[in-house]
Short mmCIF file of C-alpha atoms in Angstrom, two decimals:
data_model
loop_
_atom_site.label_atom_id
_atom_site.label_comp_id
_atom_site.label_asym_id
_atom_site.label_seq_id
_atom_site.Cartn_x
_atom_site.Cartn_y
_atom_site.Cartn_z
CA MET A 103 0.00 0.00 0.00
CA MET A 104 1.67 3.22 -1.16
CA ARG A 105 0.74 6.60 0.26
CA GLY A 106 2.14 10.09 -0.08
CA SER A 107 3.58 12.02 2.81
CA GLY A 108 1.15 14.04 4.92
CA ALA A 109 0.20 17.34 3.38
CA SER A 110 -2.18 18.87 5.88
CA LYS A 111 -1.91 22.64 6.23
CA ASP A 112 -3.16 25.30 8.59
CA GLY A 113 -5.12 28.10 7.04
CA GLY A 114 -7.16 27.22 4.01
CA ALA A 115 -5.86 24.62 1.59
CA MET A 116 -6.30 25.72 -1.96
CA VAL A 117 -5.58 22.54 -3.93
CA THR A 118 -8.89 21.13 -5.12
CA VAL A 119 -10.09 18.10 -7.03
CA ALA A 120 -10.31 20.40 -10.08
CA ASP A 121 -6.61 21.22 -9.70
CA ILE A 122 -5.67 17.55 -9.53
CA ILE A 123 -7.69 16.29 -12.49
CA ALA A 124 -6.29 19.16 -14.57
CA LEU A 125 -2.77 17.70 -14.19
CA PRO A 126 -1.11 16.40 -17.39
CA ALA A 127 -1.02 12.85 -15.95
CA PHE A 128 -4.76 12.64 -16.68
CA THR A 129 -5.62 12.34 -20.38
CA ARG A 130 -9.36 11.68 -19.94
CA VAL A 131 -11.50 12.05 -16.82
CA GLU A 132 -15.15 11.04 -16.60
CA PRO A 133 -17.35 11.49 -13.50
CA ILE A 134 -19.26 8.34 -12.56
CA ALA A 135 -22.18 10.01 -10.77
CA PRO A 136 -23.42 13.61 -10.34
CA CYS A 137 -21.89 15.06 -7.19
CA GLU A 138 -22.56 18.69 -6.29
CA GLY A 139 -19.44 20.71 -5.53
CA ALA A 140 -17.19 17.77 -6.44
CA GLU A 141 -14.42 19.75 -8.09
CA ARG A 142 -14.24 22.30 -5.25
CA ARG A 143 -13.37 19.68 -2.62
CA GLU A 144 -9.98 20.23 -1.01
CA VAL A 145 -7.21 17.69 -1.53
CA ARG A 146 -4.71 17.38 1.35
CA ASN A 147 -2.85 14.24 0.35
CA VAL A 148 -2.77 11.39 -2.16
CA GLY A 149 -3.12 7.67 -1.51
CA ILE A 150 -2.99 4.58 -3.73
CA LEU A 151 -5.63 1.94 -2.99
CA ASP A 152 -4.34 -1.55 -3.79
CA CYS A 153 -5.99 -3.80 -1.17
CA PRO A 154 -9.48 -4.64 0.19
CA PRO A 155 -10.77 -3.07 3.44
CA ASP A 156 -9.98 -6.12 5.58
CA TYR A 157 -7.75 -4.22 7.97
CA ASN A 158 -9.53 -1.57 10.09
CA GLU A 159 -11.83 -0.44 7.30
CA TYR A 160 -9.06 1.55 5.59
CA SER A 161 -8.22 3.52 8.74
CA VAL A 162 -4.77 4.27 7.30
CA TYR A 163 -6.43 6.59 4.75
CA LYS A 164 -7.39 10.05 5.99
CA PRO A 165 -10.23 12.45 5.15
CA GLY A 166 -9.26 14.83 2.38
CA GLU A 167 -7.06 12.40 0.48
CA LEU A 168 -7.38 11.83 -3.24
CA ILE A 169 -7.47 8.06 -3.77
CA LEU A 170 -6.00 6.45 -6.90
CA THR A 171 -6.83 2.85 -7.78
CA ASN A 172 -7.49 0.44 -10.64
CA LEU A 173 -9.38 -2.02 -8.39
CA GLY A 174 -7.01 -4.72 -9.63
CA PHE A 175 -7.04 -6.35 -6.20
CA ALA A 176 -10.75 -7.16 -6.69
CA TYR A 177 -9.94 -9.38 -9.71
CA GLY A 178 -13.19 -8.28 -11.37
CA ASN A 179 -15.28 -9.28 -8.34
CA PRO A 180 -18.12 -6.70 -8.32
CA ASP A 181 -19.02 -7.37 -4.66
CA LEU A 182 -15.47 -6.79 -3.46
CA ALA A 183 -15.12 -3.68 -5.63
CA GLU A 184 -18.38 -2.31 -4.23
CA LYS A 185 -17.38 -3.10 -0.64
CA SER A 186 -14.01 -1.37 -1.10
CA LEU A 187 -15.38 1.78 -2.71
CA LEU A 188 -18.18 2.18 -0.14
CA ALA A 189 -15.70 1.72 2.70
CA MET A 190 -13.40 4.36 1.20
CA MET A 191 -16.26 6.84 0.78
CA ARG A 192 -17.07 6.44 4.48
CA ARG A 193 -13.55 7.76 5.15
CA ASP A 194 -14.70 11.08 3.59
CA VAL A 195 -11.82 11.13 1.15
CA ALA A 196 -11.62 14.05 -1.28
CA ALA A 197 -12.30 11.91 -4.36
CA ILE A 198 -11.60 8.50 -5.87
CA ALA A 199 -10.01 8.22 -9.34
CA ILE A 200 -10.24 4.77 -10.93
CA LYS A 201 -7.88 3.98 -13.79
CA THR A 202 -9.63 2.07 -16.56
CA VAL A 203 -7.20 -0.85 -16.78
CA TYR A 204 -9.40 -3.81 -15.81
CA GLU A 205 -12.80 -2.40 -16.81
CA PRO A 206 -13.65 -1.83 -13.14
CA PRO A 207 -17.20 -2.80 -12.11
CA ILE A 208 -19.10 0.17 -10.63
CA SER A 209 -22.41 -0.78 -9.03
CA ASP A 210 -25.56 1.31 -8.73
CA ALA A 211 -25.07 1.30 -4.95
CA VAL A 212 -21.66 2.93 -5.38
CA ARG A 213 -23.05 5.57 -7.73
CA ALA A 214 -25.89 6.35 -5.30
CA ALA A 215 -23.50 6.57 -2.35
CA SER A 216 -21.20 8.92 -4.25
CA GLU A 217 -24.07 11.28 -5.01
CA ALA A 218 -25.46 11.05 -1.47
CA CYS A 219 -22.25 11.55 0.52
CA GLY A 220 -20.60 14.01 -1.88
CA VAL A 221 -17.43 12.01 -2.51
CA PRO A 222 -16.90 12.09 -6.29
CA LEU A 223 -15.76 9.06 -8.29
CA TYR A 224 -13.98 9.37 -11.62
CA LEU A 225 -12.91 6.96 -14.31
CA TYR A 226 -9.70 8.08 -15.96
CA ASP A 227 -7.19 7.22 -18.62
CA GLY A 228 -3.64 8.40 -18.20
CA ALA A 229 -0.36 7.77 -16.48
CA TYR A 230 0.40 5.14 -13.85
CA HIS A 231 -0.64 5.85 -10.28
CA GLU A 232 2.89 6.67 -9.20
CA THR A 233 3.14 9.42 -11.83
CA VAL A 234 -0.25 10.84 -10.89
CA ALA A 235 0.71 10.75 -7.20
CA TYR A 236 4.05 12.44 -7.91
CA GLN A 237 2.42 15.29 -9.85
CA SER A 238 -0.34 15.67 -7.26
CA LEU A 239 2.04 15.80 -4.31
CA ALA A 240 4.24 18.27 -6.20
CA LEU A 241 1.19 20.50 -6.64
CA ILE A 242 0.33 20.20 -2.94
CA GLN A 243 3.90 21.20 -2.10
CA ARG A 244 3.64 24.12 -4.51
CA ASP A 245 0.45 25.16 -2.76
CA ARG A 246 2.25 25.02 0.58
CA ASP A 247 5.04 27.20 -0.81
CA GLU A 248 2.51 29.70 -2.17
CA LEU A 249 0.80 29.77 1.22
CA ASP A 250 4.15 30.64 2.80
CA LYS A 251 4.45 33.55 0.38
CA GLY A 252 0.99 34.68 1.44
CA ARG A 253 2.04 34.71 5.09
CA ALA A 254 5.12 36.72 4.17
CA LEU A 255 2.91 39.25 2.36
CA ASP A 256 0.68 39.41 5.45
CA GLU A 257 3.73 40.34 7.51
CA LEU A 258 4.63 43.01 4.97
CA MET A 259 1.30 44.74 5.41
CA VAL A 260 1.24 44.71 9.21
CA ALA A 261 3.74 47.51 9.67
CA HIS A 262 5.04 49.62 6.80
CA ASP A 263 8.82 49.74 6.35
CA GLY A 264 9.90 50.89 2.90
CA ASP A 265 13.28 49.13 2.82
CA ARG A 266 11.82 45.89 4.15
CA VAL A 267 8.95 46.01 1.63
CA ARG A 268 11.40 46.48 -1.23
CA MET A 269 13.65 43.61 -0.15
CA ARG A 270 10.80 41.21 0.66
CA LEU A 271 9.00 41.76 -2.65
CA SER A 272 12.28 41.22 -4.47
CA SER A 273 12.86 37.90 -2.70
CA LEU A 274 9.25 36.67 -2.98
CA VAL A 275 8.37 37.53 -6.56
CA GLY A 276 11.60 38.86 -8.05
CA VAL A 277 10.42 42.40 -8.73
CA THR A 278 12.95 45.22 -8.95
CA GLY A 279 12.86 48.72 -10.38
CA SER A 280 11.73 52.10 -9.12
CA LYS A 281 7.95 51.90 -9.68
CA LEU A 282 5.47 49.08 -9.03
CA GLN A 283 1.90 48.21 -9.97
CA CYS A 284 -0.07 45.33 -8.47
CA PHE A 285 -2.90 43.39 -10.13
CA ALA A 286 -5.19 41.14 -8.08
CA PHE A 287 -7.35 38.40 -9.61
CA ALA A 288 -10.21 36.36 -8.15
CA LEU A 289 -12.13 33.44 -9.66
CA ARG A 290 -15.66 34.21 -10.74
CA ALA A 291 -18.32 32.88 -8.35
CA GLY A 292 -19.31 29.31 -9.15
CA ASP A 293 -16.41 28.79 -11.54
CA THR A 294 -15.05 25.28 -11.03
CA CYS A 295 -11.91 25.94 -13.03
CA SER A 296 -8.66 24.92 -11.38
CA PHE A 297 -7.21 27.74 -9.29
CA TYR A 298 -3.72 26.73 -10.27
CA ALA A 299 -4.65 26.54 -13.93
CA MET A 300 -5.69 30.18 -13.62
CA LEU A 301 -2.48 31.01 -11.73
CA ASP A 302 -0.47 29.52 -14.59
CA SER A 303 -2.61 31.38 -17.13
CA VAL A 304 -1.96 34.72 -15.43
CA SER A 305 1.74 33.89 -15.14
CA LEU A 306 1.90 33.09 -18.86
CA ALA A 307 -0.03 36.21 -19.86
CA MET A 308 1.87 38.62 -17.62
CA ALA A 309 5.33 37.06 -17.34
CA GLY A 310 5.59 34.20 -19.83
CA GLY A 311 8.52 34.36 -22.22
CA GLY A 312 9.23 37.94 -21.28
CA GLY A 313 6.59 39.08 -23.77
CA LEU A 314 5.56 42.28 -22.00
CA ARG A 315 9.14 43.12 -21.17
CA LYS A 316 10.21 42.68 -24.80
CA GLU A 317 7.35 44.85 -26.00
CA PHE A 318 7.89 47.56 -23.41
CA PRO A 319 11.44 48.24 -22.20
CA ALA A 320 9.94 50.35 -19.42
CA ILE A 321 8.84 47.09 -17.74
CA GLU A 322 11.76 45.87 -15.68
CA SER A 323 10.30 42.75 -14.07
CA VAL A 324 7.06 40.80 -13.63
CA GLY A 325 6.25 38.38 -10.78
CA VAL A 326 3.13 36.34 -10.02
CA CYS A 327 2.11 34.50 -6.85
CA ARG A 328 -0.89 33.33 -4.86
CA TYR A 329 -2.18 35.39 -1.93
CA ARG A 330 -4.92 33.57 -0.01
CA GLU A 331 -7.79 33.14 -2.50
CA HIS A 332 -6.30 35.69 -4.91
CA ILE A 333 -3.65 35.71 -7.61
CA LEU A 334 -1.31 38.70 -7.44
CA ALA A 335 0.77 39.96 -10.35
CA PHE A 336 3.47 42.55 -9.72
CA VAL A 337 4.78 44.67 -12.59
CA SER A 338 7.75 46.92 -11.88
CA TYR A 339 8.83 49.79 -14.10
CA SER A 340 12.26 51.28 -14.59
CA SER A 341 12.89 54.99 -14.43
CA ALA A 342 11.65 55.48 -18.00
CA ASN A 343 9.97 58.67 -19.06
CA GLU A 344 6.33 59.08 -18.09
CA GLU A 345 5.02 58.49 -21.62
CA GLU A 346 6.80 55.12 -21.97
CA ARG A 347 5.76 53.97 -18.51
CA SER A 348 2.15 55.00 -19.11
CA ALA A 349 2.02 53.03 -22.38
CA ALA A 350 3.42 49.94 -20.63
CA GLU A 351 0.90 50.31 -17.81
CA GLU A 352 -2.01 50.52 -20.24
CA ARG A 353 -0.79 47.38 -22.00
CA CYS A 354 -0.64 45.52 -18.67
CA LEU A 355 -4.18 46.62 -17.86
CA ALA A 356 -5.36 45.37 -21.26
CA VAL A 357 -3.70 41.97 -20.67
CA ALA A 358 -5.26 41.77 -17.20
CA ALA A 359 -8.72 42.58 -18.55
CA GLN A 360 -8.52 39.70 -21.05
CA GLU A 361 -8.17 36.96 -18.42
CA ALA A 362 -11.33 34.89 -18.89
CA GLY A 363 -12.95 33.47 -15.78
CA LEU A 364 -11.37 36.08 -13.52
CA TYR A 365 -12.24 39.38 -11.91
CA GLY A 366 -9.32 41.80 -11.81
CA GLY A 367 -8.27 44.79 -9.75
CA ALA A 368 -5.36 47.13 -10.46
CA SER A 369 -3.50 49.42 -8.10
CA GLU A 370 -1.99 52.74 -9.00
CA THR A 371 1.68 52.82 -9.95
CA MET A 372 3.79 53.77 -6.95
CA HIS A 373 7.28 53.48 -5.51
CA LEU A 374 8.47 49.92 -4.91
CA SER A 375 8.86 50.73 -1.23
CA ASP A 376 5.09 51.28 -1.11
CA GLY A 377 4.35 47.83 -2.53
CA ASP A 378 2.25 46.94 0.51
CA LEU A 379 -0.11 49.80 -0.35
CA ALA A 380 -0.24 48.60 -3.96
CA ILE A 381 -1.38 45.18 -2.74
CA ARG A 382 -4.11 46.72 -0.59
CA GLN A 383 -5.32 48.88 -3.48
CA ALA A 384 -5.46 45.95 -5.90
CA LEU A 385 -7.34 43.76 -3.41
CA ALA A 386 -9.89 46.51 -2.76
CA ALA A 387 -10.31 47.06 -6.50
CA VAL A 388 -10.89 43.38 -7.28
CA ALA A 389 -13.43 43.16 -4.44
CA SER A 390 -15.31 46.02 -6.09
CA ALA A 391 -15.07 44.23 -9.47
CA GLN A 392 -16.64 41.14 -7.90
CA ARG A 393 -19.50 43.13 -6.35
CA GLN A 394 -20.22 45.00 -9.58
CA GLY A 395 -19.67 42.06 -11.93
CA ARG A 396 -17.04 44.03 -13.86
CA ARG A 397 -14.05 42.40 -15.56
CA LEU A 398 -11.50 44.88 -14.20
CA VAL A 399 -11.59 47.78 -11.74
CA ARG A 400 -8.75 50.21 -11.05
CA TRP A 401 -8.17 51.74 -7.64
CA ALA A 402 -8.61 55.16 -9.25
CA ASP A 403 -12.10 54.08 -10.40
CA LEU A 404 -13.30 53.85 -6.80
CA HIS A 405 -13.14 57.63 -6.21
CA LEU A 406 -14.92 58.45 -2.92
CA ALA A 407 -15.23 54.76 -2.08
CA SER A 408 -11.43 54.52 -1.93
CA PHE A 409 -11.48 56.89 1.04
CA ALA A 410 -14.14 54.74 2.75
CA ILE A 411 -11.94 51.67 2.27
CA ALA A 412 -8.88 53.51 3.59
CA ALA A 413 -10.85 54.72 6.61
CA ARG A 414 -11.90 51.19 7.50
CA HIS A 415 -8.28 50.10 7.68
CA ASP A 416 -7.17 52.92 9.97
CA ARG A 417 -7.76 52.13 13.65
CA LEU A 418 -7.43 55.74 14.78
CA PHE A 419 -9.96 56.94 12.20
CA MET A 420 -12.38 54.16 13.10
CA SER A 421 -12.03 55.00 16.79
CA ALA A 422 -12.91 58.65 16.13
CA SER A 423 -15.83 57.60 13.93
CA GLU A 424 -17.19 55.22 16.54
CA LEU A 425 -16.90 57.84 19.30
CA HIS A 426 -19.16 60.31 17.48
CA ARG A 427 -21.51 57.64 16.19
CA SER A 428 -21.96 56.16 19.67
CA LYS A 429 -22.96 59.56 21.10
CA LEU A 430 -25.78 59.88 18.58
CA ALA A 431 -26.84 56.25 19.02
CA ALA A 432 -26.88 56.56 22.82
CA TYR A 433 -29.13 59.63 22.59
CA ASP A 434 -31.48 57.78 20.23
CA GLU A 435 -31.68 54.84 22.60
CA GLY A 436 -32.42 57.04 25.59
CA HIS A 437 -34.94 59.34 23.91
CA GLY A 438 -36.53 57.29 21.13
CA THR A 439 -35.22 59.66 18.45
CA GLU A 440 -33.71 59.03 15.01
CA LEU A 441 -30.55 61.14 15.02
CA VAL A 442 -28.37 58.38 13.50
CA ARG A 443 -30.79 57.72 10.66
CA THR A 444 -31.11 61.45 10.00
CA ALA A 445 -27.32 61.90 10.10
CA GLU A 446 -26.87 59.11 7.53
CA ALA A 447 -29.48 60.74 5.28
CA LEU A 448 -27.74 64.12 5.59
CA VAL A 449 -24.47 62.53 4.48
CA GLY A 450 -26.13 60.69 1.62
CA ARG A 451 -27.96 63.85 0.46
CA HIS A 452 -24.93 66.15 0.92
CA GLY A 453 -26.72 68.27 3.50
CA ASP A 454 -29.81 69.01 1.37
CA VAL A 455 -32.44 69.43 4.10
CA LYS A 456 -35.42 69.25 1.73
CA ALA A 457 -34.14 66.03 0.12
CA VAL A 458 -33.53 64.51 3.58
CA ALA A 459 -37.05 65.50 4.68
CA ASP A 460 -38.53 63.83 1.59
CA GLU A 461 -36.49 60.66 2.19
CA LEU A 462 -37.53 60.45 5.85
CA HIS A 463 -41.11 61.59 5.23
CA GLN A 464 -40.65 64.46 7.68
CA HIS A 465 -41.11 68.23 7.58
CA PRO A 466 -37.90 70.17 6.82
CA ASN A 467 -38.26 71.94 10.18
CA THR A 468 -38.15 68.52 11.88
CA VAL A 469 -34.84 67.79 10.12
CA ARG A 470 -33.46 71.20 11.18
CA TYR A 471 -34.52 70.52 14.79
CA ARG A 472 -32.71 67.17 14.70
CA MET A 473 -29.61 68.87 13.31
CA ARG A 474 -29.58 71.30 16.24
CA LYS A 475 -29.94 68.37 18.60
CA MET A 476 -27.04 66.55 16.88
CA LYS A 477 -24.79 69.59 17.33
CA ALA A 478 -25.65 69.73 21.02
CA VAL A 479 -25.01 66.00 21.52
CA LEU A 480 -21.68 66.17 19.65
CA GLY A 481 -20.54 69.30 21.52
CA ILE A 482 -20.49 71.67 18.54
CA ALA A 483 -23.65 73.65 19.28
CA ARG A 484 -22.15 76.93 18.04
CA GLU A 485 -21.09 75.56 14.64
CA ASP A 486 -23.18 76.15 11.52
CA ASP A 487 -25.00 73.44 9.60
CA LYS A 488 -22.23 73.15 7.00
CA ALA A 489 -19.71 72.29 9.71
CA LEU A 490 -22.09 69.64 11.07
CA VAL A 491 -22.51 68.00 7.66
CA ASN A 492 -18.74 68.05 7.12
CA LEU A 493 -18.22 66.30 10.45
CA LEU A 494 -20.96 63.74 9.80
CA SER A 495 -19.46 62.99 6.38
CA LEU A 496 -16.28 61.89 8.14
CA VAL A 497 -18.08 60.04 10.92
CA PHE A 498 -20.09 57.94 8.47
CA LEU A 499 -17.44 57.69 5.76
CA PRO A 500 -16.61 54.01 6.59
CA ASP A 501 -20.27 53.12 5.93
CA LEU A 502 -20.22 54.47 2.41
CA ALA A 503 -21.62 51.95 -0.10
CA ILE A 504 -18.80 50.86 -2.41
CA GLY A 505 -20.35 48.86 -5.19
#
């Protein structure tokens, strides 16, 4: 009985059944029974099944493993094949791939169990089990390495240090140069395509064969890696003139927008030492692209929403916002008023009292009375209405709808 080394990971494994069956060792893969979410199941290890479940009901195999077999040990015995496959499904393995060497017998009971318990079964043609296992375990190791890069990027963004950012990005993704732009990609919802197939596609489009670099000398380096559930591409620019760098940037954006099956977000171009900010911008932009169903969103496209996003990531700003908000909320709770709701409407209507009154179905004088009350509660009773609206715009900035 051959099994791969343990490949369990902390923090969100990304290798899925879709990733595995997309490997070149598989030449044809056919699902045996419908199984919802089959290709999204995580694969933590690989095992080769070459014996019946006589010893401890296959306890040596662990949940999350991809099982490879040709059922040769059953010698064409349909009862033994059925018993073995049902026992393996009870282990909650990730999937079972059966090589079509001996025309393996698959019973109706096995098909029904696969559909019921969610463990997919596949018939496949392709390489020997050892080759499939080798490629699968190599992918799992690659995933582990990419996860390590993600942790390193997390550390980068905890506390900004320009020199450290520059050196770490150079070591992680090989980017150099004076200016940097980050692109973030996310799979479209419900897309069962292999994450790593998309990672390779982005790598080929952005960095493969030095195509962009050959076309635009202003591009000094390109690096691609995984960051959590995203793909990040880093494009660095040399100290070329602004016209050359702008043309190269537009070409990169066009390439990014062509990636089928992906949402994209692009940061602004900034100094390499501010690469952590570029990552944050790209991630915020791709999140907006997902919400809006747009192929690609640039950080600059977010306009006012970019300030809302920035505010949410600043603890001091959020503390000041919560302080003022809590004063209004506490007054509402104690007096049965609607100062918070009115304040939000004032921000949304840019201080237009009549528009706020229409929205709240109140008389404009009622809105003005509430504004006076807000100023008293917030300790700015002597300020004019414009100053109040300016303050409320900052207090409620983190709540701004962004897509």
